[in-house]
CSV table of C-alpha atoms in Angstrom, one decimal:
chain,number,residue,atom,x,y,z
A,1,UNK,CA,183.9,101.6,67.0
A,2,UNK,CA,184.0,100.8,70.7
A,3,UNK,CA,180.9,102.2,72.8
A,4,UNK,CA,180.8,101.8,76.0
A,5,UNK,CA,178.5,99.6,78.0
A,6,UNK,CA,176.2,102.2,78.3
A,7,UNK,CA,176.1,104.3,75.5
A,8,UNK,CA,173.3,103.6,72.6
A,9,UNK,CA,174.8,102.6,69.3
A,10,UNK,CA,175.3,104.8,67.0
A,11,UNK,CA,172.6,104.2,64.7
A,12,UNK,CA,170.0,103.6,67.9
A,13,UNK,CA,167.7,107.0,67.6
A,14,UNK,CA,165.7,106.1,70.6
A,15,UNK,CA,168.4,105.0,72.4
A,16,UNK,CA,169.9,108.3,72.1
A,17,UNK,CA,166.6,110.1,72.5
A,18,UNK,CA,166.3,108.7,75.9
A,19,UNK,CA,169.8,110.1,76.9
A,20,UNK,CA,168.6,113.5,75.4
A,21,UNK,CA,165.3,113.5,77.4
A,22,UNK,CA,166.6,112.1,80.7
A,23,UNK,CA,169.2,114.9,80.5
A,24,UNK,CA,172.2,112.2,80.5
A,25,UNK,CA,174.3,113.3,77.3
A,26,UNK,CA,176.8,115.3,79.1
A,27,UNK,CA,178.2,111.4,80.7
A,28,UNK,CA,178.8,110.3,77.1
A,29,UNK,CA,182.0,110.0,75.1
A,30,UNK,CA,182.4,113.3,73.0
A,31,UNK,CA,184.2,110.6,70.4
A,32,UNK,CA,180.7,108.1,70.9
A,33,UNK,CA,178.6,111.4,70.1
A,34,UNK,CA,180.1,112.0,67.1
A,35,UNK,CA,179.8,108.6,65.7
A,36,UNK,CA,176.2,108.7,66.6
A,37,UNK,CA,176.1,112.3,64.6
A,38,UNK,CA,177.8,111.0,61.2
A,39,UNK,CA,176.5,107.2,61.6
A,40,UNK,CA,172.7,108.3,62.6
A,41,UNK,CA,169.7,108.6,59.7
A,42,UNK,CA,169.9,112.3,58.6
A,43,UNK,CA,166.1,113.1,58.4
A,44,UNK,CA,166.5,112.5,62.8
A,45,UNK,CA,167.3,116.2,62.3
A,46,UNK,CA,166.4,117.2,65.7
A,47,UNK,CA,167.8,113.9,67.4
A,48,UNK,CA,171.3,115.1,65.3
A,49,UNK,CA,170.7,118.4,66.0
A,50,UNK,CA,170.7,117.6,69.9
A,51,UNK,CA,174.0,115.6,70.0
A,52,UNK,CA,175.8,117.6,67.8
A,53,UNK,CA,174.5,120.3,70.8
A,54,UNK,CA,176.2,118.8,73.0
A,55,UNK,CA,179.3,117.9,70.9
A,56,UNK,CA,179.8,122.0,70.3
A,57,UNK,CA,180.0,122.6,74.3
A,58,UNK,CA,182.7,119.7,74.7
A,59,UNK,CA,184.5,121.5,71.8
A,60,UNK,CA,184.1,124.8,73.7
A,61,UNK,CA,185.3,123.6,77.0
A,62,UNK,CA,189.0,122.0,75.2
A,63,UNK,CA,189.1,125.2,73.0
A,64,UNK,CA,188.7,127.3,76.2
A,65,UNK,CA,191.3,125.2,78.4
A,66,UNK,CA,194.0,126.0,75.0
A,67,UNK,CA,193.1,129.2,73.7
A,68,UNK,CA,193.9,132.1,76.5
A,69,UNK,CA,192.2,135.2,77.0
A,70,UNK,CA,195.5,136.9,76.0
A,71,UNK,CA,193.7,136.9,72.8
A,72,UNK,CA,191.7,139.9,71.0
A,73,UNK,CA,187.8,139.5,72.8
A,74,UNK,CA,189.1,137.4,75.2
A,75,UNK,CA,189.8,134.4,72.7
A,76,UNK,CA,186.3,133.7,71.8
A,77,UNK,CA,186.5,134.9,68.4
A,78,UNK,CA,189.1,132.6,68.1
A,79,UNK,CA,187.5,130.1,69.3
A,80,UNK,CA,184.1,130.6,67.8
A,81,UNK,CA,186.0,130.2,64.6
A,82,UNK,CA,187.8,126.9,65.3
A,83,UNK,CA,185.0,125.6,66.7
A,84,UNK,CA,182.9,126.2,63.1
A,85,UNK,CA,185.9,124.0,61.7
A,86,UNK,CA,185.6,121.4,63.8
A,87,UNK,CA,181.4,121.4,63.6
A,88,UNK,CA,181.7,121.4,59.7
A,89,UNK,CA,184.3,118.2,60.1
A,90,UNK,CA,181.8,116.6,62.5
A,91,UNK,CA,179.0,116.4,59.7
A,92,UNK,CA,182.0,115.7,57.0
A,93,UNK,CA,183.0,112.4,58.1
A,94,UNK,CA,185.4,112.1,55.4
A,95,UNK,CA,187.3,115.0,56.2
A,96,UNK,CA,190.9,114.1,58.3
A,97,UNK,CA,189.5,115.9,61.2
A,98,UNK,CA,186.0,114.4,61.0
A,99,UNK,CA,187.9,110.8,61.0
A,100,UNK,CA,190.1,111.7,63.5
A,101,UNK,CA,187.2,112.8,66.4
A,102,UNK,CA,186.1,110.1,66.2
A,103,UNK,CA,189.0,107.7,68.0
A,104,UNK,CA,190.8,110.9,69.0
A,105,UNK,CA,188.3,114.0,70.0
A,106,UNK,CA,190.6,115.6,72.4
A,107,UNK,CA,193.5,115.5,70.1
A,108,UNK,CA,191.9,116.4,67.3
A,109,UNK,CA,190.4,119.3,69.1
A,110,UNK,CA,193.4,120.8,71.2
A,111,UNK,CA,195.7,120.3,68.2
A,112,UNK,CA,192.8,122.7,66.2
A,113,UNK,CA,193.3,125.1,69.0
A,114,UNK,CA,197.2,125.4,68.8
A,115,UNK,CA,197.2,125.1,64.8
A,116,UNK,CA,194.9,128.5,65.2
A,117,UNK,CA,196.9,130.0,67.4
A,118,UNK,CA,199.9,129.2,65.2
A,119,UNK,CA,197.3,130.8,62.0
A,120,UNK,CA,196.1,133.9,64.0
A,121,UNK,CA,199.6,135.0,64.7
A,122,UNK,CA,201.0,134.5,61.3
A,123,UNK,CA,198.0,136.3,60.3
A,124,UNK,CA,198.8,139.1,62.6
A,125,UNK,CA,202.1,139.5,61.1
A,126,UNK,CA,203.7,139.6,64.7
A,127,UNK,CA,206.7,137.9,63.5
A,128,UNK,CA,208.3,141.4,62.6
A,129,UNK,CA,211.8,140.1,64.4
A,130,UNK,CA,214.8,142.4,63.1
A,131,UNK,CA,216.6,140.1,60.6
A,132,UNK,CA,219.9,140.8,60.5
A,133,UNK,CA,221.9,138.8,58.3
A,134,UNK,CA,225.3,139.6,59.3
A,135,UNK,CA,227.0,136.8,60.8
A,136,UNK,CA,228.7,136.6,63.9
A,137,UNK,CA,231.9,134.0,64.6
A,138,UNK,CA,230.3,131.1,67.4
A,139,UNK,CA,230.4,132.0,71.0
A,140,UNK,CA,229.2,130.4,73.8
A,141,UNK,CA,226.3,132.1,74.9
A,142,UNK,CA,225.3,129.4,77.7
A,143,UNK,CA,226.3,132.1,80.5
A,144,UNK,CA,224.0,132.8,82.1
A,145,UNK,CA,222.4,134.7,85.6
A,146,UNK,CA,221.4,132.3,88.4
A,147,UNK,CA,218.6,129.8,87.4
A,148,UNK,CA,217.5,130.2,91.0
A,149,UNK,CA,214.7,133.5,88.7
A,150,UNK,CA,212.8,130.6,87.0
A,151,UNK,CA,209.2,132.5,88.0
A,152,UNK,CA,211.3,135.6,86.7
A,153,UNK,CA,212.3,133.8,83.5
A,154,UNK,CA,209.3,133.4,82.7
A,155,UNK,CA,207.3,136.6,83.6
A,156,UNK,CA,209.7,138.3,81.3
A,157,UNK,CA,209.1,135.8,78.9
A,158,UNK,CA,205.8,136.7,78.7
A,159,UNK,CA,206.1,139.7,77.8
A,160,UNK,CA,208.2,139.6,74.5
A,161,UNK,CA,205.5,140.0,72.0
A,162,UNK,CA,207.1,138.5,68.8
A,163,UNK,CA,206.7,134.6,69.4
A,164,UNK,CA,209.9,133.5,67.3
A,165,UNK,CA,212.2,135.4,70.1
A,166,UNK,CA,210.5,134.7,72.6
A,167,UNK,CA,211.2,130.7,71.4
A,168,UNK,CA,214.5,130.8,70.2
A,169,UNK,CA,214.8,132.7,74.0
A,170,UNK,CA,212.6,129.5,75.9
A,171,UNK,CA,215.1,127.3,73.9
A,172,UNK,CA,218.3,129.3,75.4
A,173,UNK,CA,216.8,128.9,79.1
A,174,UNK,CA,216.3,125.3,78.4
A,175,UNK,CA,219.5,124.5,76.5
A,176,UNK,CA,221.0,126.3,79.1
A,177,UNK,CA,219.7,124.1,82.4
A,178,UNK,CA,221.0,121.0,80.5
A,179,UNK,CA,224.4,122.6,79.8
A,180,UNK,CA,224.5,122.6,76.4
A,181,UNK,CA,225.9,125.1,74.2
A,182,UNK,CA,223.0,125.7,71.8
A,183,UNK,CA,222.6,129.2,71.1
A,184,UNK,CA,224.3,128.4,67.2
A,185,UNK,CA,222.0,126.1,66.8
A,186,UNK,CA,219.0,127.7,68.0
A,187,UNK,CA,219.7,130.7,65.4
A,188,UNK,CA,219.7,128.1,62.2
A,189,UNK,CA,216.8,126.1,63.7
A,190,UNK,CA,214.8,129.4,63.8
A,191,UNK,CA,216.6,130.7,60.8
A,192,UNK,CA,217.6,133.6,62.6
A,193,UNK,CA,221.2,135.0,62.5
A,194,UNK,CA,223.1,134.2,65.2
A,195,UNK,CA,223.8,138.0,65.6
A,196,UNK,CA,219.8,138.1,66.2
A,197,UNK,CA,219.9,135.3,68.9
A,198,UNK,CA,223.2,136.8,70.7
A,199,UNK,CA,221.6,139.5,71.0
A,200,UNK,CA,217.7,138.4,72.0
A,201,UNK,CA,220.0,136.7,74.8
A,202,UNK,CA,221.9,139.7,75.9
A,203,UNK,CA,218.8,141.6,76.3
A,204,UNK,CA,217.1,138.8,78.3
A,205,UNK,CA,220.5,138.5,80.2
A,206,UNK,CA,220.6,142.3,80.8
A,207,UNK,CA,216.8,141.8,82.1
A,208,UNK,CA,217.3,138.8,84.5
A,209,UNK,CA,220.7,140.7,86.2
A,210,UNK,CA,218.1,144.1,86.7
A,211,UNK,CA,215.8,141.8,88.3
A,212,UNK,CA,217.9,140.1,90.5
A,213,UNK,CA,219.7,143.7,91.5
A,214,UNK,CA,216.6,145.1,92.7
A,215,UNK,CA,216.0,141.9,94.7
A,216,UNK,CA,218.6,142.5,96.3
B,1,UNK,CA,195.3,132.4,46.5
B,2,UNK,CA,195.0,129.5,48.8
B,3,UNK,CA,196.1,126.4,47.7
B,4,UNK,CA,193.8,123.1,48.9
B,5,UNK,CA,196.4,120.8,48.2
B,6,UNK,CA,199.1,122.5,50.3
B,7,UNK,CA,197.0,123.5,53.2
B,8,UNK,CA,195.9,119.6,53.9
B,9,UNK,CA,199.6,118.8,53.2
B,10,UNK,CA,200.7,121.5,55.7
B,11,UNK,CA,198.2,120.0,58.5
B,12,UNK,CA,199.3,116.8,57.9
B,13,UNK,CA,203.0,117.9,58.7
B,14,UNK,CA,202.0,119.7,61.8
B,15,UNK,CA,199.4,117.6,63.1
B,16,UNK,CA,202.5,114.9,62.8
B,17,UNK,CA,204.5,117.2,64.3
B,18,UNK,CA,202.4,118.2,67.2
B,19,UNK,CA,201.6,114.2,68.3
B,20,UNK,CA,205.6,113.1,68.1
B,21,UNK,CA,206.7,116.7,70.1
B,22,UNK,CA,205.4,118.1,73.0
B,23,UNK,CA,207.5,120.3,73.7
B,24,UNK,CA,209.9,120.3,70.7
B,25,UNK,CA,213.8,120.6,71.4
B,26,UNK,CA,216.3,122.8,69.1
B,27,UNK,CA,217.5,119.2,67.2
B,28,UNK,CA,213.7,118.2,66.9
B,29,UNK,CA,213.0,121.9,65.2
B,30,UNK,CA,215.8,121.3,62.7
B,31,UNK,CA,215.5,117.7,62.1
B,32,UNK,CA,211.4,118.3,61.3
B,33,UNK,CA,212.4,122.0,59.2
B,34,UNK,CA,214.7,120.0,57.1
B,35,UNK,CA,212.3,117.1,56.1
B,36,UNK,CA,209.7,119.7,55.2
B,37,UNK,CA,211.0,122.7,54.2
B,38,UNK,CA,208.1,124.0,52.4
B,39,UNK,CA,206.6,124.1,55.7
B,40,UNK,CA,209.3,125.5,57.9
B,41,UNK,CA,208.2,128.5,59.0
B,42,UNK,CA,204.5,126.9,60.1
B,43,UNK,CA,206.4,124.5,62.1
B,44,UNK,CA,208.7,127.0,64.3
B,45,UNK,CA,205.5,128.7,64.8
B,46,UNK,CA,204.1,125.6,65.8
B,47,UNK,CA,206.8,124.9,68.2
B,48,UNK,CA,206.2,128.4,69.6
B,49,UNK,CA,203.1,127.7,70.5
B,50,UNK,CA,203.8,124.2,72.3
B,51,UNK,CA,206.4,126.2,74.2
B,52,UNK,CA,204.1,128.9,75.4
B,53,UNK,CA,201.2,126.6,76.6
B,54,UNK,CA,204.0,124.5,78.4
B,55,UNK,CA,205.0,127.4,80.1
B,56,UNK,CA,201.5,127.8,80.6
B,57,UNK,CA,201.4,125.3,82.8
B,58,UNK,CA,197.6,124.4,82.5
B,59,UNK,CA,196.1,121.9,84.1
B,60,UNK,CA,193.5,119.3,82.1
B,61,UNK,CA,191.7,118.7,79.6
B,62,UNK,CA,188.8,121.1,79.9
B,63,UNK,CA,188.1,124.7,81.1
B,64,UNK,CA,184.9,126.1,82.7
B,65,UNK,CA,182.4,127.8,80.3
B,66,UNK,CA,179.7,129.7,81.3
B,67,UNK,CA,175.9,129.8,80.5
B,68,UNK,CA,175.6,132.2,77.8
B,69,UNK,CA,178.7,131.2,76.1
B,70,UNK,CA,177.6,127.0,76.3
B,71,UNK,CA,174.2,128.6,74.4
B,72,UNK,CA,176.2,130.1,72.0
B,73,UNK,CA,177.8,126.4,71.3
B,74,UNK,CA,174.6,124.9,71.3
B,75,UNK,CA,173.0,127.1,68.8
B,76,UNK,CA,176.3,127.4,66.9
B,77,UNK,CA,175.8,123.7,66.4
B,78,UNK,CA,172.3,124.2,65.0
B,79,UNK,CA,173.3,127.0,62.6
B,80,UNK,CA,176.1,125.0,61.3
B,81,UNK,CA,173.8,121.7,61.1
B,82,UNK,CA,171.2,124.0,58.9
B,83,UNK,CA,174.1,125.2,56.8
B,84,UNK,CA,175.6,122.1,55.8
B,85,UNK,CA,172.3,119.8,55.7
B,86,UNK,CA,169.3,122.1,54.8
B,87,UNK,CA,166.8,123.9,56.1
B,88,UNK,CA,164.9,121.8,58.9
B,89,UNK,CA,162.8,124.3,59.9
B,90,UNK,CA,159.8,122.5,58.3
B,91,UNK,CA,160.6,119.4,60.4
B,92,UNK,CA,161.2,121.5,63.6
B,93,UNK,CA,158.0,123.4,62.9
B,94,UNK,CA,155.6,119.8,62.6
B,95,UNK,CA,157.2,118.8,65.6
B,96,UNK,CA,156.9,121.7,67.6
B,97,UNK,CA,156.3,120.7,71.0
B,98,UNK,CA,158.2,123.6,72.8
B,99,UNK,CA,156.3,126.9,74.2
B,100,UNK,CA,158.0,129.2,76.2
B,101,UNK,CA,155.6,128.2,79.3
B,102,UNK,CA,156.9,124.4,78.9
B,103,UNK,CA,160.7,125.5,78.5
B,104,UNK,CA,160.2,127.6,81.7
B,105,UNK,CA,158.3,124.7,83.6
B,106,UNK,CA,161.1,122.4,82.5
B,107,UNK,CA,163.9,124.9,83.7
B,108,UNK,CA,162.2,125.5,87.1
B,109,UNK,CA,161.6,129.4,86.1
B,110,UNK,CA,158.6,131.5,87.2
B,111,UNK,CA,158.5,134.8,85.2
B,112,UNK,CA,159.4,137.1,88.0
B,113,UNK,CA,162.4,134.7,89.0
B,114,UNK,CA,163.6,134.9,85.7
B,115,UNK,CA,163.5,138.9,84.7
B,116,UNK,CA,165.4,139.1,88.2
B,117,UNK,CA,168.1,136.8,87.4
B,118,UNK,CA,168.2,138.4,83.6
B,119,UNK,CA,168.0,141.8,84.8
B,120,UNK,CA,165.3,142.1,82.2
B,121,UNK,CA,162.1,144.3,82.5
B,122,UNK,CA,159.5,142.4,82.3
B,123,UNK,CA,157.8,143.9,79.3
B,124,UNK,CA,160.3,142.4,77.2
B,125,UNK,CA,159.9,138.5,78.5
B,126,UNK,CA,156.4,139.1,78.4
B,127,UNK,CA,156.0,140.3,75.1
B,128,UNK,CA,158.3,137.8,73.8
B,129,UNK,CA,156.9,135.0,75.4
B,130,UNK,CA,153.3,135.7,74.4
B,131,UNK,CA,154.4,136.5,70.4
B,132,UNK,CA,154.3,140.5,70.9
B,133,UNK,CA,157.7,140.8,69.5
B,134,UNK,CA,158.2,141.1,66.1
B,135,UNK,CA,160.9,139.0,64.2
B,136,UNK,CA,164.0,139.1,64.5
B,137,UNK,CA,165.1,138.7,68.1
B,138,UNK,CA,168.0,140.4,69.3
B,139,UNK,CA,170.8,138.0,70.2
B,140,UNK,CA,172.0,138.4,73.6
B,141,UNK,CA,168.4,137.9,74.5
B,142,UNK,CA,167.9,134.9,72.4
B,143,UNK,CA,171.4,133.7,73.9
B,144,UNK,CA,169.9,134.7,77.3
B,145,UNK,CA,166.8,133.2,77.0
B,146,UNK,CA,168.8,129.9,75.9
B,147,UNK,CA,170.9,129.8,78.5
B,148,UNK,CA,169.5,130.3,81.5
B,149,UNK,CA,166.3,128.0,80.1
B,150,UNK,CA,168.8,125.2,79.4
B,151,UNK,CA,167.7,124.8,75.9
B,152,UNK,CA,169.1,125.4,72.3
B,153,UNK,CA,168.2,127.6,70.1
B,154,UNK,CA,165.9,125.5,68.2
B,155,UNK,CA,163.8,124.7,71.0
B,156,UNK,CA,163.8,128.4,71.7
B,157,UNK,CA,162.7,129.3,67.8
B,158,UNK,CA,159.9,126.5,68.1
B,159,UNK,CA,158.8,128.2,71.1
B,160,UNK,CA,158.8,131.8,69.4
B,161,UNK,CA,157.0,130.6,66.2
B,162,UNK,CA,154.4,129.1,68.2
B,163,UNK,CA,154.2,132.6,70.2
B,164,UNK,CA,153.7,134.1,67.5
B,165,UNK,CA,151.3,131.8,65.7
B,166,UNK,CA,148.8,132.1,69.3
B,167,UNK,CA,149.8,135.9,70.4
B,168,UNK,CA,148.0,136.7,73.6
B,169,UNK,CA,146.5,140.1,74.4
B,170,UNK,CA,148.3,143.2,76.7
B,171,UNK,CA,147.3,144.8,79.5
B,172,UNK,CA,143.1,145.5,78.4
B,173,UNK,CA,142.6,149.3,77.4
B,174,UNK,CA,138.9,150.3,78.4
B,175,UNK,CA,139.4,153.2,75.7
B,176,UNK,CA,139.7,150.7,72.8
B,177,UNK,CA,138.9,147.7,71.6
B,178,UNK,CA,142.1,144.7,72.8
B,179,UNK,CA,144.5,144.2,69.6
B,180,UNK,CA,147.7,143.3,69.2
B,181,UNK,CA,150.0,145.0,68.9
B,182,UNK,CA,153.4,144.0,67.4
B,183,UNK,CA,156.4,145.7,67.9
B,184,UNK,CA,160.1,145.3,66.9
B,185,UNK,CA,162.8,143.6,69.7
B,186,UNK,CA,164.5,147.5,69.5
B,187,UNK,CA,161.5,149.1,70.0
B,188,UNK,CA,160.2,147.4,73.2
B,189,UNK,CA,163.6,147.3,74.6
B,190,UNK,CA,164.1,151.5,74.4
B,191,UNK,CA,160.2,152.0,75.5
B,192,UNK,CA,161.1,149.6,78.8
B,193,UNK,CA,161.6,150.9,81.8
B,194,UNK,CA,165.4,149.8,82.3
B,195,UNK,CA,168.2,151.7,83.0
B,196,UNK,CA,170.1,153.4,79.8
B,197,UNK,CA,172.4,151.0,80.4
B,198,UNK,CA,170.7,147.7,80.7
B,199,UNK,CA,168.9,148.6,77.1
B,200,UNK,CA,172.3,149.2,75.2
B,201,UNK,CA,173.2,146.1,76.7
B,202,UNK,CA,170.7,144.1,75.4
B,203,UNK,CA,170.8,145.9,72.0
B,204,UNK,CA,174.5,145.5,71.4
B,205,UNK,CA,175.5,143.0,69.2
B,206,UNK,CA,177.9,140.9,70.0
């Protein structure tokens, strides 16, 4: 494990002490504070107890920066909950993410926020997309309104509540500025019909050319 | 039923799949739903969500978190810590160093400053801080307390126990001879003299 110059080793209790009383944890490595927390002597509770403190408010502070307050209570039940994952990992040091905050903490911890993102919606059963499993002979569906709406692209994008359309539609816009005729593909990569997509890109379509008429 | 062995095989896959694709393209979606088919669906949803923080556009690592919810990861930490490695309240109680006064020396409070800046009458602090109150503490205010005293929550329950081992006397009755008298957090909230509003606040639970 590299420490910096600086930071006690892991197993050095009064070294770490001294950060705790002088008020100095919040300079240290979140990665060097959890090695500290799995490598110290257990019966330090309240030394442990301390940095693993301070480890919970750098989890907080990535969690809040990836989890929006689009969630239910603002996110923080979401977070709260991830963050009780991660804690557990920290004093499991044999657990994949316990191993991995240690080299990678950031990582480790924004990859915990999007993976329960990805749980809370499947959870929520939002992905209620019409499935419709006739399907339609390949069209090009590149044509599309003026990209000059990009800031309008994207506030309607916002607003499409099921997550899967409103990907296969991000895809589309994307495809779409490189020139490439994707919309097929976008339906089998999101096993979708095409009919499904065609028409997720109509309605987008239809949306974009309202907006741009009333800009006018 | 939740299977162990497919859950840690699922996060492998998408913890692989989150560190080769940022922001995942149609081909990468297909290439990585037809190695790992089981997990298909988990990895569109995956790629939804890298698509909608992209669009995000959010800046850094970290956000700003305020006070109260920095307390709750503090004392989170220490829940979680008694959880998984036992009780330390034994070891916590021997060492107990912490008093309310010391905590609000440390922090720079005076009583008065700090019922202002809580919005807290100051019947409440008071009969907290000199082991009037009865266990258990409502949260907000033990959250409160934490917070704005810039310590965790273990500090804050040495503190109480030693309030409560060494309870100081009320305001002197001449009528009667000086007891103390213990009541519960509820109680000397709703007898306080704060707004209707300020005491459902602080007897909500969060």
């Amino acid at each position: 494990m590299d420490c910096e110059e600086d930071e006690p080793e892991p197993y050095d209790v009064a070294g770490w002490r001294r950060r705790i009383e002088s008020a100095t944890l919040g300079t240290v490595r979140p990665a060097a504070l959890v090695c500290a927390v799995q490598d110290m002597d257990p019966a330090e509770k309240r030394t442990v107890g301390a940095l693993l403190a301070e480890v919970s408010v750098r989890i907080t502070r990535i969690l809040r920066n990836f989890i929006g307050t689009n969630h239910p209570n603002q996110g923080w039940d979401l977070i709260e909950d991830t963050r009780n994952t991660l804690l557990q990992a920290v004093l499991k040091p044999t657990s994949a993410d316990g191993r991995a905050l240690r080299t990678a903490f950031a990582g480790t911890v924004r990859y915990r926020a999007r993976d329960a993102i990805r749980a809370d919606r499947k959870h929520r059963d939002l992905i209620d997309y019409a499935l419709d499993e006739d399907e339609l002979p390949r069209r090009d569906l590149t044509a599309t309104p003026n990209l000059e709406q990009d800031a309008h692209v994207e506030s309607v994008l916002r607003r499409i509540e099921d997550p899967r359309k409103r990907l296969a539609l991000r895809l589309f816009m994307d495809g779409a500025q490189r020139n490439s005729t994707i919309g097929f593909s976008i339906a089998s990569a999101l096993d979708v019909s095409a009919k499904t997509v065609e028409t997720w890109i109509r309605d987008l379509q239809a949306e974009l050319r309202t907006i741009a008429g009333d800009r006018r | 039923m939740t299977d162990p062995d497919k859950e840690t095989r699922r996060d492998k896959v998408l913890r692989d799949f989150d560190a080769a694709c940022a922001r995942p393209t149609v081909e990468q979606i297909t290439e990585w739903t037809a190695r790992h088919p089981e997990f298909a669906d988990d990895i569109r949803d995956f790629a939804g969500v890298l698509w909608d923080e992209a669009a995000a556009g959010r800046q850094g690592e970290e956000a700003e978190v305020d006070e109260i919810h920095l307390a709750r990861a503090r004392s989170h930490a220490f829940n979680v810590l008694h959880d998984v490695r036992g009780g330390d309240a034994s070891v916590v109680a021997r060492e107990a160093d912490a008093t309310f006064d010391r905590l609000m020396q440390d922090a720079g409070w005076t009583t008065v400053a700090l019922e202002g800046a809580m919005d807290l009458s100051r019947e409440v602090l008071s009969d907290l801080f000199r082991g009037r109150m009865a266990p258990p503490v409502g949260q907000r205010l033990v959250d409160a307390v934490i917070g704005y005293l810039r310590t965790t929550e273990a500090r804050f329950m040495q503190a109480y126990e030693h309030a409560l081992a060494r309870p100081s006397l009320g305001q002197a009755r001449a009528n009667r001879q000086p007891s103390i008298v213990r009541r519960s957090f509820a109680d000397i909230v709703r007898a306080s003299d704060m707004t209707p509003e300020r005491k459902a606040y602080w007897l909500e639970e969060d």
